[in-house]
């Protein structure tokens, strides 16, 4: 029978953190997340990745050398109980060494700076023209507390007041795959930052300004993003998605989204919900096609709109994949694997929005609310409104949005 020396156990315990540290660092990288800057799926993201990988590699090598040197010096220069009177070897005044560790980092940083500036200038080139199939189409991206809206203009050269965006949607930014698309990034309340890591870098959305950003998805798919600028209470829940479709699918989507929503008549499925929507929800939300006899959109007059005076346009809501600032999936599957609307999640959102997405519950006197308010609807009214929302799809389609296959699905 053998016994373990207490001295050996003590030495092993002292060395455990040294061995565990690198292992923990490696384990921290073992994540299969949908927002990943190291899996570029577009031209801009690829340029960023070509810059950052060598930089991270060099930084890691420098870190290992510095930490390794520190550990060696700690080992060599440590005092033991039997040589307390002996001073370790001193390196002070080693002119060559000091010059070396000053010049080497300076040269290294200069090289990195050259490639960084070149990449930034390349990314700042935002003169991408839309593909010929799309004419003059422009897409404007608007940040709100706490969601994103997207406006598609088919004839942006027409600056007359009567020319309004043909498509206004939210949460899902739909683009064609394989071609560069220029976005006009804007804000309607506070500063936000638009970021789809696998497609491009970030661009701030600043009130009163427009910043251009070019993105490209190499393949059809769904690509997740996140607001990158702190913008208030629910900043962490301000997500976004890019849905990239093949060009034929995208052109079909454009045509369908420009269809107006028919006004339901008494006896139609969802009619009661439509009336509740008109009475309670149309202060902020618009549905293209709900118009008065004079052609003006039906809105509640005199109501208190949200602070940005905008809420998601719900036209063809059922063609989207997410809602509530892209925080929740709109569609799920039933027991047979068939796609169905997640009615329970929709009910929870309408019943008490602040309970599942932090928002300002108390609105100071004289100010407008931020985020989705609790309208105090009864359970019957909630059921009726959802029945109506289920009818919000183009006339020729019914069911989930176009399914895409991509690296992030």
mmCIF file of C-alpha atoms in Angstrom:
data_model
loop_
_atom_site.group_PDB
_atom_site.id
_atom_site.type_symbol
_atom_site.label_atom_id
_atom_site.label_comp_id
_atom_site.label_asym_id
_atom_site.label_seq_id
_atom_site.Cartn_x
_atom_site.Cartn_y
_atom_site.Cartn_z
ATOM 1 C CA UNK A 1 0.000 0.000 0.000
ATOM 2 C CA UNK A 2 1.411 3.363 -1.009
ATOM 3 C CA UNK A 3 0.735 6.773 0.411
ATOM 4 C CA UNK A 4 0.729 10.078 -1.384
ATOM 5 C CA UNK A 5 3.125 12.679 -0.125
ATOM 6 C CA UNK A 6 1.370 15.820 1.147
ATOM 7 C CA UNK A 7 4.075 17.794 -0.618
ATOM 8 C CA UNK A 8 3.156 16.267 -3.991
ATOM 9 C CA UNK A 9 -0.548 16.963 -3.422
ATOM 10 C CA UNK A 10 0.200 20.586 -2.586
ATOM 11 C CA UNK A 11 2.302 21.002 -5.726
ATOM 12 C CA UNK A 12 -0.422 19.432 -7.864
ATOM 13 C CA UNK A 13 -3.078 21.748 -6.421
ATOM 14 C CA UNK A 14 -0.897 24.765 -7.091
ATOM 15 C CA UNK A 15 -0.452 23.772 -10.721
ATOM 16 C CA UNK A 16 -4.118 22.954 -11.293
ATOM 17 C CA UNK A 17 -5.154 26.562 -12.149
ATOM 18 C CA UNK A 18 -2.289 26.786 -14.647
ATOM 19 C CA UNK A 19 -3.533 23.672 -16.433
ATOM 20 C CA UNK A 20 -7.227 24.538 -16.108
ATOM 21 C CA UNK A 21 -6.890 28.105 -17.411
ATOM 22 C CA UNK A 22 -6.112 27.260 -21.061
ATOM 23 C CA UNK A 23 -8.712 24.484 -21.020
ATOM 24 C CA UNK A 24 -11.424 26.895 -19.873
ATOM 25 C CA UNK A 25 -10.419 29.399 -22.552
ATOM 26 C CA UNK A 26 -10.727 26.725 -25.222
ATOM 27 C CA UNK A 27 -14.093 25.546 -23.877
ATOM 28 C CA UNK A 28 -15.438 29.119 -23.994
ATOM 29 C CA UNK A 29 -15.172 28.961 -27.795
ATOM 30 C CA UNK A 30 -17.218 25.747 -28.057
ATOM 31 C CA UNK A 31 -20.551 27.368 -28.883
ATOM 32 C CA UNK A 32 -22.855 26.853 -31.842
ATOM 33 C CA UNK A 33 -24.473 30.291 -31.861
ATOM 34 C CA UNK A 34 -26.443 31.793 -34.736
ATOM 35 C CA UNK A 35 -24.712 35.181 -34.401
ATOM 36 C CA UNK A 36 -21.137 34.352 -35.315
ATOM 37 C CA UNK A 37 -18.572 36.747 -36.790
ATOM 38 C CA UNK A 38 -16.264 33.848 -37.643
ATOM 39 C CA UNK A 39 -18.636 32.236 -40.171
ATOM 40 C CA UNK A 40 -18.932 34.935 -42.858
ATOM 41 C CA UNK A 41 -21.753 34.429 -45.348
ATOM 42 C CA UNK A 42 -21.298 37.608 -47.385
ATOM 43 C CA UNK A 43 -18.635 39.715 -49.066
ATOM 44 C CA UNK A 44 -18.354 42.401 -46.366
ATOM 45 C CA UNK A 45 -18.250 39.836 -43.575
ATOM 46 C CA UNK A 46 -15.553 37.921 -45.463
ATOM 47 C CA UNK A 47 -13.387 41.053 -45.693
ATOM 48 C CA UNK A 48 -13.773 41.627 -41.953
ATOM 49 C CA UNK A 49 -12.923 38.007 -41.234
ATOM 50 C CA UNK A 50 -9.783 38.128 -43.385
ATOM 51 C CA UNK A 51 -8.613 41.043 -41.243
ATOM 52 C CA UNK A 52 -9.622 39.827 -37.806
ATOM 53 C CA UNK A 53 -8.355 36.239 -37.936
ATOM 54 C CA UNK A 54 -4.669 37.169 -38.419
ATOM 55 C CA UNK A 55 -5.008 39.982 -35.861
ATOM 56 C CA UNK A 56 -6.481 37.632 -33.266
ATOM 57 C CA UNK A 57 -3.811 35.064 -34.098
ATOM 58 C CA UNK A 58 -0.995 37.590 -33.649
ATOM 59 C CA UNK A 59 -2.586 38.927 -30.455
ATOM 60 C CA UNK A 60 -2.886 35.391 -29.111
ATOM 61 C CA UNK A 61 0.749 34.625 -29.936
ATOM 62 C CA UNK A 62 1.915 37.838 -28.267
ATOM 63 C CA UNK A 63 -0.228 37.054 -25.237
ATOM 64 C CA UNK A 64 1.247 33.565 -24.926
ATOM 65 C CA UNK A 65 4.803 34.919 -25.216
ATOM 66 C CA UNK A 66 4.213 37.652 -22.644
ATOM 67 C CA UNK A 67 2.473 35.377 -20.159
ATOM 68 C CA UNK A 68 5.057 32.665 -20.739
ATOM 69 C CA UNK A 69 7.841 35.141 -20.077
ATOM 70 C CA UNK A 70 6.152 36.290 -16.896
ATOM 71 C CA UNK A 71 5.823 32.709 -15.645
ATOM 72 C CA UNK A 72 9.477 31.978 -16.440
ATOM 73 C CA UNK A 73 10.641 35.108 -14.624
ATOM 74 C CA UNK A 74 8.393 34.314 -11.670
ATOM 75 C CA UNK A 75 9.931 30.853 -11.504
ATOM 76 C CA UNK A 76 13.523 31.969 -11.899
ATOM 77 C CA UNK A 77 13.226 34.990 -9.660
ATOM 78 C CA UNK A 78 11.267 33.457 -6.806
ATOM 79 C CA UNK A 79 12.893 33.401 -3.358
ATOM 80 C CA UNK A 80 13.110 30.109 -1.542
ATOM 81 C CA UNK A 81 13.312 29.695 2.207
ATOM 82 C CA UNK A 82 16.955 28.624 2.024
ATOM 83 C CA UNK A 83 18.228 31.447 -0.212
ATOM 84 C CA UNK A 84 16.357 34.456 1.134
ATOM 85 C CA UNK A 85 19.561 36.487 1.223
ATOM 86 C CA UNK A 86 20.396 35.901 -2.449
ATOM 87 C CA UNK A 87 19.026 38.440 -4.945
ATOM 88 C CA UNK A 88 17.703 37.100 -8.278
ATOM 89 C CA UNK A 89 19.479 38.054 -11.494
ATOM 90 C CA UNK A 90 18.494 41.631 -12.431
ATOM 91 C CA UNK A 91 17.617 42.661 -16.000
ATOM 92 C CA UNK A 92 17.336 46.388 -15.338
ATOM 93 C CA UNK A 93 19.336 48.463 -17.771
ATOM 94 C CA UNK A 94 19.401 45.883 -20.588
ATOM 95 C CA UNK A 95 19.362 48.452 -23.397
ATOM 96 C CA UNK A 96 19.054 45.996 -26.287
ATOM 97 C CA UNK A 97 16.150 44.171 -24.669
ATOM 98 C CA UNK A 98 14.261 47.377 -23.911
ATOM 99 C CA UNK A 99 14.754 48.677 -27.459
ATOM 100 C CA UNK A 100 13.597 45.335 -28.839
ATOM 101 C CA UNK A 101 10.352 45.119 -26.892
ATOM 102 C CA UNK A 102 9.569 48.727 -27.819
ATOM 103 C CA UNK A 103 10.260 48.548 -31.552
ATOM 104 C CA UNK A 104 8.744 45.106 -32.196
ATOM 105 C CA UNK A 105 5.208 45.995 -30.965
ATOM 106 C CA UNK A 106 5.363 49.344 -32.790
ATOM 107 C CA UNK A 107 6.204 47.648 -36.088
ATOM 108 C CA UNK A 108 3.540 45.010 -35.491
ATOM 109 C CA UNK A 109 0.856 47.617 -34.779
ATOM 110 C CA UNK A 110 1.898 49.634 -37.835
ATOM 111 C CA UNK A 111 1.446 46.591 -40.083
ATOM 112 C CA UNK A 112 -1.956 45.834 -38.547
ATOM 113 C CA UNK A 113 -2.963 49.500 -38.964
ATOM 114 C CA UNK A 114 -2.170 49.457 -42.696
ATOM 115 C CA UNK A 115 -4.394 46.443 -43.357
ATOM 116 C CA UNK A 116 -7.106 47.784 -41.024
ATOM 117 C CA UNK A 117 -7.316 51.153 -42.798
ATOM 118 C CA UNK A 118 -7.379 49.442 -46.198
ATOM 119 C CA UNK A 119 -10.245 47.192 -45.080
ATOM 120 C CA UNK A 120 -12.202 50.101 -43.582
ATOM 121 C CA UNK A 121 -11.886 52.125 -46.797
ATOM 122 C CA UNK A 122 -13.043 49.105 -48.790
ATOM 123 C CA UNK A 123 -16.056 48.585 -46.517
ATOM 124 C CA UNK A 124 -16.905 52.284 -46.748
ATOM 125 C CA UNK A 125 -17.502 51.933 -50.493
ATOM 126 C CA UNK A 126 -21.309 51.840 -50.510
ATOM 127 C CA UNK A 127 -21.988 52.559 -54.179
ATOM 128 C CA UNK A 128 -23.643 49.205 -54.795
ATOM 129 C CA UNK A 129 -26.400 49.470 -57.387
ATOM 130 C CA UNK A 130 -29.472 47.204 -57.187
ATOM 131 C CA UNK A 131 -29.537 44.254 -59.591
ATOM 132 C CA UNK A 132 -31.136 45.040 -62.979
ATOM 133 C CA UNK A 133 -34.099 42.806 -62.117
ATOM 134 C CA UNK A 134 -35.021 45.158 -59.254
ATOM 135 C CA UNK A 135 -34.830 48.488 -61.085
ATOM 136 C CA UNK A 136 -34.133 51.418 -58.752
ATOM 137 C CA UNK A 137 -35.323 49.689 -55.581
ATOM 138 C CA UNK A 138 -34.037 51.189 -52.326
ATOM 139 C CA UNK A 139 -34.433 49.783 -48.825
ATOM 140 C CA UNK A 140 -34.524 52.035 -45.776
ATOM 141 C CA UNK A 141 -33.970 50.503 -42.340
ATOM 142 C CA UNK A 142 -35.449 52.315 -39.324
ATOM 143 C CA UNK A 143 -34.571 51.631 -35.710
ATOM 144 C CA UNK A 144 -37.296 51.999 -33.068
ATOM 145 C CA UNK A 145 -37.482 51.162 -29.379
ATOM 146 C CA UNK A 146 -37.238 48.127 -29.619
ATOM 147 C CA UNK A 147 -37.694 46.759 -33.121
ATOM 148 C CA UNK A 148 -36.688 47.375 -36.748
ATOM 149 C CA UNK A 149 -38.827 48.381 -39.710
ATOM 150 C CA UNK A 150 -37.969 48.118 -43.409
ATOM 151 C CA UNK A 151 -39.323 50.295 -46.218
ATOM 152 C CA UNK A 152 -38.942 49.288 -49.868
ATOM 153 C CA UNK A 153 -39.178 52.053 -52.482
ATOM 154 C CA UNK A 154 -39.463 50.961 -56.095
ATOM 155 C CA UNK A 155 -39.147 54.473 -57.553
ATOM 156 C CA UNK A 156 -36.941 56.473 -55.150
ATOM 157 C CA UNK A 157 -36.101 59.096 -57.786
ATOM 158 C CA UNK A 158 -39.692 60.357 -57.459
ATOM 159 C CA UNK A 159 -39.381 62.811 -54.565
ATOM 160 C CA UNK A 160 -42.979 64.017 -54.632
ATOM 161 C CA UNK A 161 -44.924 63.828 -51.331
ATOM 162 C CA UNK A 162 -47.359 61.397 -52.953
ATOM 163 C CA UNK A 163 -44.600 58.830 -53.515
ATOM 164 C CA UNK A 164 -44.588 56.561 -50.472
ATOM 165 C CA UNK A 165 -42.793 53.239 -49.951
ATOM 166 C CA UNK A 166 -44.567 50.406 -51.731
ATOM 167 C CA UNK A 167 -43.718 47.950 -48.946
ATOM 168 C CA UNK A 168 -43.414 48.619 -45.210
ATOM 169 C CA UNK A 169 -42.633 45.611 -43.048
ATOM 170 C CA UNK A 170 -40.901 44.762 -39.773
ATOM 171 C CA UNK A 171 -38.508 42.329 -38.059
ATOM 172 C CA UNK A 172 -37.678 40.257 -41.173
ATOM 173 C CA UNK A 173 -35.494 42.091 -43.713
ATOM 174 C CA UNK A 174 -36.045 40.161 -46.942
ATOM 175 C CA UNK A 175 -33.361 40.465 -49.644
ATOM 176 C CA UNK A 176 -32.262 38.517 -52.725
ATOM 177 C CA UNK A 177 -29.280 36.219 -52.223
ATOM 178 C CA UNK A 178 -26.043 36.509 -54.146
ATOM 179 C CA UNK A 179 -26.148 40.248 -54.887
ATOM 180 C CA UNK A 180 -25.038 43.320 -52.889
ATOM 181 C CA UNK A 181 -27.895 45.343 -51.407
ATOM 182 C CA UNK A 182 -27.481 48.903 -50.135
ATOM 183 C CA UNK A 183 -29.421 49.853 -47.020
ATOM 184 C CA UNK A 184 -30.179 53.342 -45.727
ATOM 185 C CA UNK A 185 -29.875 53.041 -41.936
ATOM 186 C CA UNK A 186 -31.964 55.530 -39.917
ATOM 187 C CA UNK A 187 -33.679 55.950 -36.537
ATOM 188 C CA UNK A 188 -37.012 57.342 -35.408
ATOM 189 C CA UNK A 189 -36.210 57.804 -31.709
ATOM 190 C CA UNK A 190 -32.769 57.159 -30.160
ATOM 191 C CA UNK A 191 -29.432 55.879 -31.472
ATOM 192 C CA UNK A 192 -29.432 52.211 -32.486
ATOM 193 C CA UNK A 193 -26.901 50.117 -34.413
ATOM 194 C CA UNK A 194 -27.777 47.661 -37.182
ATOM 195 C CA UNK A 195 -25.679 44.477 -37.164
ATOM 196 C CA UNK A 196 -25.969 41.136 -38.922
ATOM 197 C CA UNK A 197 -22.605 39.572 -37.921
ATOM 198 C CA UNK A 198 -22.384 36.926 -40.630
ATOM 199 C CA UNK A 199 -23.226 39.380 -43.448
ATOM 200 C CA UNK A 200 -21.580 42.732 -42.647
ATOM 201 C CA UNK A 201 -20.238 45.052 -40.002
ATOM 202 C CA UNK A 202 -22.268 47.505 -37.961
ATOM 203 C CA UNK A 203 -23.799 50.826 -38.924
ATOM 204 C CA UNK A 204 -25.298 53.282 -36.433
ATOM 205 C CA UNK A 205 -28.913 54.402 -36.828
ATOM 206 C CA UNK A 206 -28.931 58.049 -35.732
ATOM 207 C CA UNK A 207 -32.031 60.298 -35.583
ATOM 208 C CA UNK A 208 -31.954 62.871 -38.367
ATOM 209 C CA UNK A 209 -29.182 61.137 -40.320
ATOM 210 C CA UNK A 210 -28.901 58.385 -42.935
ATOM 211 C CA UNK A 211 -25.944 55.982 -42.983
ATOM 212 C CA UNK A 212 -25.446 53.606 -45.905
ATOM 213 C CA UNK A 213 -24.499 49.961 -45.485
ATOM 214 C CA UNK A 214 -23.982 47.288 -48.138
ATOM 215 C CA UNK A 215 -24.833 43.704 -47.223
ATOM 216 C CA UNK A 216 -24.813 40.514 -49.226
ATOM 217 C CA UNK A 217 -25.925 36.996 -48.409
ATOM 218 C CA UNK A 218 -24.060 34.514 -50.578
ATOM 219 C CA UNK A 219 -26.711 31.820 -50.168
ATOM 220 C CA UNK A 220 -30.434 31.760 -49.356
ATOM 221 C CA UNK A 221 -30.958 31.447 -45.623
ATOM 222 C CA UNK A 222 -31.911 33.167 -42.387
ATOM 223 C CA UNK A 223 -29.263 35.301 -40.681
ATOM 224 C CA UNK A 224 -29.717 36.688 -37.183
ATOM 225 C CA UNK A 225 -28.568 40.007 -35.794
ATOM 226 C CA UNK A 226 -28.801 42.251 -32.775
ATOM 227 C CA UNK A 227 -28.948 45.983 -32.060
ATOM 228 C CA UNK A 228 -25.384 46.822 -31.036
ATOM 229 C CA UNK A 229 -25.929 50.252 -29.437
ATOM 230 C CA UNK A 230 -27.514 50.475 -25.983
ATOM 231 C CA UNK A 231 -30.919 52.030 -26.627
ATOM 232 C CA UNK A 232 -32.918 51.663 -23.440
ATOM 233 C CA UNK A 233 -34.589 49.133 -21.194
ATOM 234 C CA UNK A 234 -35.176 46.372 -23.754
ATOM 235 C CA UNK A 235 -32.022 46.825 -25.833
ATOM 236 C CA UNK A 236 -31.028 43.189 -25.257
ATOM 237 C CA UNK A 237 -34.354 42.109 -26.779
ATOM 238 C CA UNK A 238 -34.022 44.221 -29.940
ATOM 239 C CA UNK A 239 -33.161 41.505 -32.410
ATOM 240 C CA UNK A 240 -33.344 41.394 -36.191
ATOM 241 C CA UNK A 241 -33.222 38.887 -39.034
ATOM 242 C CA UNK A 242 -32.248 38.892 -42.672
ATOM 243 C CA UNK A 243 -34.131 36.416 -44.850
ATOM 244 C CA UNK A 244 -32.266 35.860 -48.116
ATOM 245 C CA UNK A 245 -34.281 34.365 -50.982
ATOM 246 C CA UNK A 246 -33.381 33.285 -54.478
ATOM 247 C CA UNK A 247 -34.066 36.022 -57.032
ATOM 248 C CA UNK A 248 -37.281 34.399 -58.371
ATOM 249 C CA UNK A 249 -38.578 33.888 -54.818
ATOM 250 C CA UNK A 250 -37.687 37.466 -53.911
ATOM 251 C CA UNK A 251 -39.510 38.879 -56.936
ATOM 252 C CA UNK A 252 -42.570 36.823 -55.984
ATOM 253 C CA UNK A 253 -42.307 38.157 -52.428
ATOM 254 C CA UNK A 254 -42.149 41.751 -53.734
ATOM 255 C CA UNK A 255 -45.302 41.260 -55.790
ATOM 256 C CA UNK A 256 -47.212 39.657 -52.921
ATOM 257 C CA UNK A 257 -46.197 42.281 -50.372
ATOM 258 C CA UNK A 258 -47.589 45.072 -52.562
ATOM 259 C CA UNK A 259 -51.059 43.553 -52.443
ATOM 260 C CA UNK A 260 -53.442 45.352 -50.110
ATOM 261 C CA UNK A 261 -55.338 43.614 -47.334
ATOM 262 C CA UNK A 262 -59.066 43.299 -48.077
ATOM 263 C CA UNK A 263 -61.520 44.811 -45.607
ATOM 264 C CA UNK A 264 -63.513 41.981 -44.038
ATOM 265 C CA UNK A 265 -67.291 42.120 -44.036
ATOM 266 C CA UNK A 266 -69.719 40.972 -41.380
ATOM 267 C CA UNK A 267 -69.891 37.188 -41.371
ATOM 268 C CA UNK A 268 -66.300 36.735 -42.539
ATOM 269 C CA UNK A 269 -63.870 34.808 -40.342
ATOM 270 C CA UNK A 270 -61.969 37.373 -38.291
ATOM 271 C CA UNK A 271 -64.513 40.181 -38.741
ATOM 272 C CA UNK A 272 -65.020 40.735 -34.986
ATOM 273 C CA UNK A 273 -61.265 40.841 -34.510
ATOM 274 C CA UNK A 274 -60.957 43.384 -37.309
ATOM 275 C CA UNK A 275 -63.435 45.646 -35.522
ATOM 276 C CA UNK A 276 -61.517 45.275 -32.245
ATOM 277 C CA UNK A 277 -58.296 46.027 -34.108
ATOM 278 C CA UNK A 278 -59.771 49.181 -35.629
ATOM 279 C CA UNK A 279 -61.020 50.353 -32.238
ATOM 280 C CA UNK A 280 -57.987 49.460 -30.118
ATOM 281 C CA UNK A 281 -54.876 48.862 -32.229
ATOM 282 C CA UNK A 282 -54.977 51.185 -35.235
ATOM 283 C CA UNK A 283 -53.750 54.155 -33.209
ATOM 284 C CA UNK A 284 -50.253 52.798 -33.830
ATOM 285 C CA UNK A 285 -50.508 49.851 -36.235
ATOM 286 C CA UNK A 286 -51.393 50.172 -39.901
ATOM 287 C CA UNK A 287 -52.643 47.545 -42.327
ATOM 288 C CA UNK A 288 -52.549 48.521 -45.995
ATOM 289 C CA UNK A 289 -56.029 48.169 -47.418
ATOM 290 C CA UNK A 290 -57.996 49.214 -44.335
ATOM 291 C CA UNK A 291 -59.194 52.504 -45.776
ATOM 292 C CA UNK A 292 -62.103 54.888 -45.464
ATOM 293 C CA UNK A 293 -64.379 55.629 -48.388
ATOM 294 C CA UNK A 294 -62.088 58.510 -49.410
ATOM 295 C CA UNK A 295 -59.103 56.167 -49.643
ATOM 296 C CA UNK A 296 -57.396 57.385 -46.477
ATOM 297 C CA UNK A 297 -55.988 54.724 -44.114
ATOM 298 C CA UNK A 298 -58.238 53.945 -41.164
ATOM 299 C CA UNK A 299 -56.612 55.169 -37.960
ATOM 300 C CA UNK A 300 -57.936 56.045 -34.532
ATOM 301 C CA UNK A 301 -57.995 59.825 -34.207
ATOM 302 C CA UNK A 302 -56.822 61.446 -31.007
ATOM 303 C CA UNK A 303 -55.164 58.368 -29.550
ATOM 304 C CA UNK A 304 -51.755 58.375 -27.897
ATOM 305 C CA UNK A 305 -49.234 56.887 -30.300
ATOM 306 C CA UNK A 306 -45.935 55.456 -29.121
ATOM 307 C CA UNK A 307 -42.952 57.754 -28.713
ATOM 308 C CA UNK A 308 -41.673 57.298 -32.273
ATOM 309 C CA UNK A 309 -45.282 57.594 -33.518
ATOM 310 C CA UNK A 310 -44.726 54.324 -35.350
ATOM 311 C CA UNK A 311 -45.526 50.696 -34.633
ATOM 312 C CA UNK A 312 -44.987 47.689 -36.908
ATOM 313 C CA UNK A 313 -47.036 47.732 -40.089
ATOM 314 C CA UNK A 314 -48.959 44.459 -39.868
ATOM 315 C CA UNK A 315 -49.837 44.059 -43.550
ATOM 316 C CA UNK A 316 -49.319 40.383 -44.471
ATOM 317 C CA UNK A 317 -48.103 39.606 -40.941
ATOM 318 C CA UNK A 318 -48.437 35.872 -41.576
ATOM 319 C CA UNK A 319 -45.664 35.975 -44.200
ATOM 320 C CA UNK A 320 -43.121 36.805 -41.470
ATOM 321 C CA UNK A 321 -41.218 34.396 -39.282
ATOM 322 C CA UNK A 322 -40.893 36.421 -36.073
ATOM 323 C CA UNK A 323 -42.642 39.170 -34.119
ATOM 324 C CA UNK A 324 -42.179 41.435 -31.077
ATOM 325 C CA UNK A 325 -38.859 42.794 -32.281
ATOM 326 C CA UNK A 326 -37.827 39.383 -33.670
ATOM 327 C CA UNK A 327 -37.850 38.087 -30.093
ATOM 328 C CA UNK A 328 -40.379 35.287 -30.689
ATOM 329 C CA UNK A 329 -41.006 32.866 -33.542
ATOM 330 C CA UNK A 330 -44.376 33.418 -35.160
ATOM 331 C CA UNK A 331 -44.555 29.832 -36.393
ATOM 332 C CA UNK A 332 -44.094 26.492 -34.664
ATOM 333 C CA UNK A 333 -45.006 22.890 -35.534
ATOM 334 C CA UNK A 334 -47.853 20.694 -34.357
ATOM 335 C CA UNK A 335 -47.660 17.049 -33.267
ATOM 336 C CA UNK A 336 -47.542 15.945 -36.904
ATOM 337 C CA UNK A 337 -44.682 18.296 -37.751
ATOM 338 C CA UNK A 338 -46.857 20.688 -39.738
ATOM 339 C CA UNK A 339 -46.206 24.450 -39.450
ATOM 340 C CA UNK A 340 -48.788 26.317 -37.381
ATOM 341 C CA UNK A 341 -48.946 29.792 -35.892
ATOM 342 C CA UNK A 342 -47.758 29.932 -32.273
ATOM 343 C CA UNK A 343 -51.094 31.186 -31.019
ATOM 344 C CA UNK A 344 -50.184 30.838 -27.336
ATOM 345 C CA UNK A 345 -47.191 33.146 -27.740
ATOM 346 C CA UNK A 346 -49.266 35.695 -29.644
ATOM 347 C CA UNK A 347 -51.899 35.611 -26.903
ATOM 348 C CA UNK A 348 -49.276 36.148 -24.200
ATOM 349 C CA UNK A 349 -47.825 39.101 -26.110
ATOM 350 C CA UNK A 350 -51.157 40.861 -26.583
ATOM 351 C CA UNK A 351 -52.337 40.050 -23.043
ATOM 352 C CA UNK A 352 -49.371 41.595 -21.200
ATOM 353 C CA UNK A 353 -46.435 42.683 -23.402
ATOM 354 C CA UNK A 354 -44.304 44.052 -20.553
ATOM 355 C CA UNK A 355 -44.425 40.678 -18.770
ATOM 356 C CA UNK A 356 -42.412 38.977 -21.526
ATOM 357 C CA UNK A 357 -40.400 41.895 -22.925
ATOM 358 C CA UNK A 358 -39.194 44.616 -20.524
ATOM 359 C CA UNK A 359 -40.739 47.993 -21.315
ATOM 360 C CA UNK A 360 -41.564 51.165 -19.450
ATOM 361 C CA UNK A 361 -44.724 50.436 -17.468
ATOM 362 C CA UNK A 362 -45.174 53.961 -16.098
ATOM 363 C CA UNK A 363 -45.445 56.785 -18.627
ATOM 364 C CA UNK A 364 -44.631 60.229 -17.168
ATOM 365 C CA UNK A 365 -47.344 62.825 -17.648
ATOM 366 C CA UNK A 366 -47.047 64.553 -20.981
ATOM 367 C CA UNK A 367 -44.834 61.860 -22.531
ATOM 368 C CA UNK A 368 -45.637 59.081 -24.970
ATOM 369 C CA UNK A 369 -45.222 55.365 -24.185
ATOM 370 C CA UNK A 370 -42.273 53.328 -25.429
ATOM 371 C CA UNK A 371 -42.900 49.807 -26.621
ATOM 372 C CA UNK A 372 -46.115 47.813 -26.839
ATOM 373 C CA UNK A 373 -48.707 48.970 -24.268
ATOM 374 C CA UNK A 374 -51.125 46.765 -22.346
ATOM 375 C CA UNK A 375 -54.528 47.600 -23.850
ATOM 376 C CA UNK A 376 -56.478 45.670 -21.220
ATOM 377 C CA UNK A 377 -58.297 43.489 -23.749
ATOM 378 C CA UNK A 378 -60.579 40.729 -22.517
ATOM 379 C CA UNK A 379 -59.786 37.103 -23.333
ATOM 380 C CA UNK A 380 -62.580 37.079 -25.919
ATOM 381 C CA UNK A 381 -61.175 40.197 -27.561
ATOM 382 C CA UNK A 382 -57.680 38.680 -27.633
ATOM 383 C CA UNK A 383 -59.042 35.548 -29.344
ATOM 384 C CA UNK A 384 -60.906 37.698 -31.870
ATOM 385 C CA UNK A 385 -57.853 39.830 -32.656
ATOM 386 C CA UNK A 386 -55.707 36.742 -33.231
ATOM 387 C CA UNK A 387 -58.388 35.251 -35.493
ATOM 388 C CA UNK A 388 -58.106 38.453 -37.507
ATOM 389 C CA UNK A 389 -54.299 38.448 -37.539
ATOM 390 C CA UNK A 390 -54.397 34.927 -38.997
ATOM 391 C CA UNK A 391 -56.094 36.377 -42.099
ATOM 392 C CA UNK A 392 -53.222 38.795 -42.770
ATOM 393 C CA UNK A 393 -51.532 37.153 -45.737
ATOM 394 C CA UNK A 394 -51.547 37.823 -49.502
ATOM 395 C CA UNK A 395 -54.661 36.559 -51.185
ATOM 396 C CA UNK A 396 -52.860 33.823 -53.130
ATOM 397 C CA UNK A 397 -50.977 32.413 -50.162
ATOM 398 C CA UNK A 398 -51.803 30.905 -46.818
ATOM 399 C CA UNK A 399 -49.331 29.280 -44.480
ATOM 400 C CA UNK A 400 -45.808 29.918 -43.219
ATOM 401 C CA UNK A 401 -43.361 32.256 -44.981
ATOM 402 C CA UNK A 402 -41.087 30.944 -47.702
ATOM 403 C CA UNK A 403 -38.784 28.396 -46.119
ATOM 404 C CA UNK A 404 -35.092 28.938 -46.726
ATOM 405 C CA UNK A 405 -32.045 26.778 -46.196
ATOM 406 C CA UNK A 406 -28.813 28.344 -45.040
ATOM 407 C CA UNK A 407 -25.887 28.123 -42.694
ATOM 408 C CA UNK A 408 -27.823 29.562 -39.801
ATOM 409 C CA UNK A 409 -31.021 27.538 -40.137
#
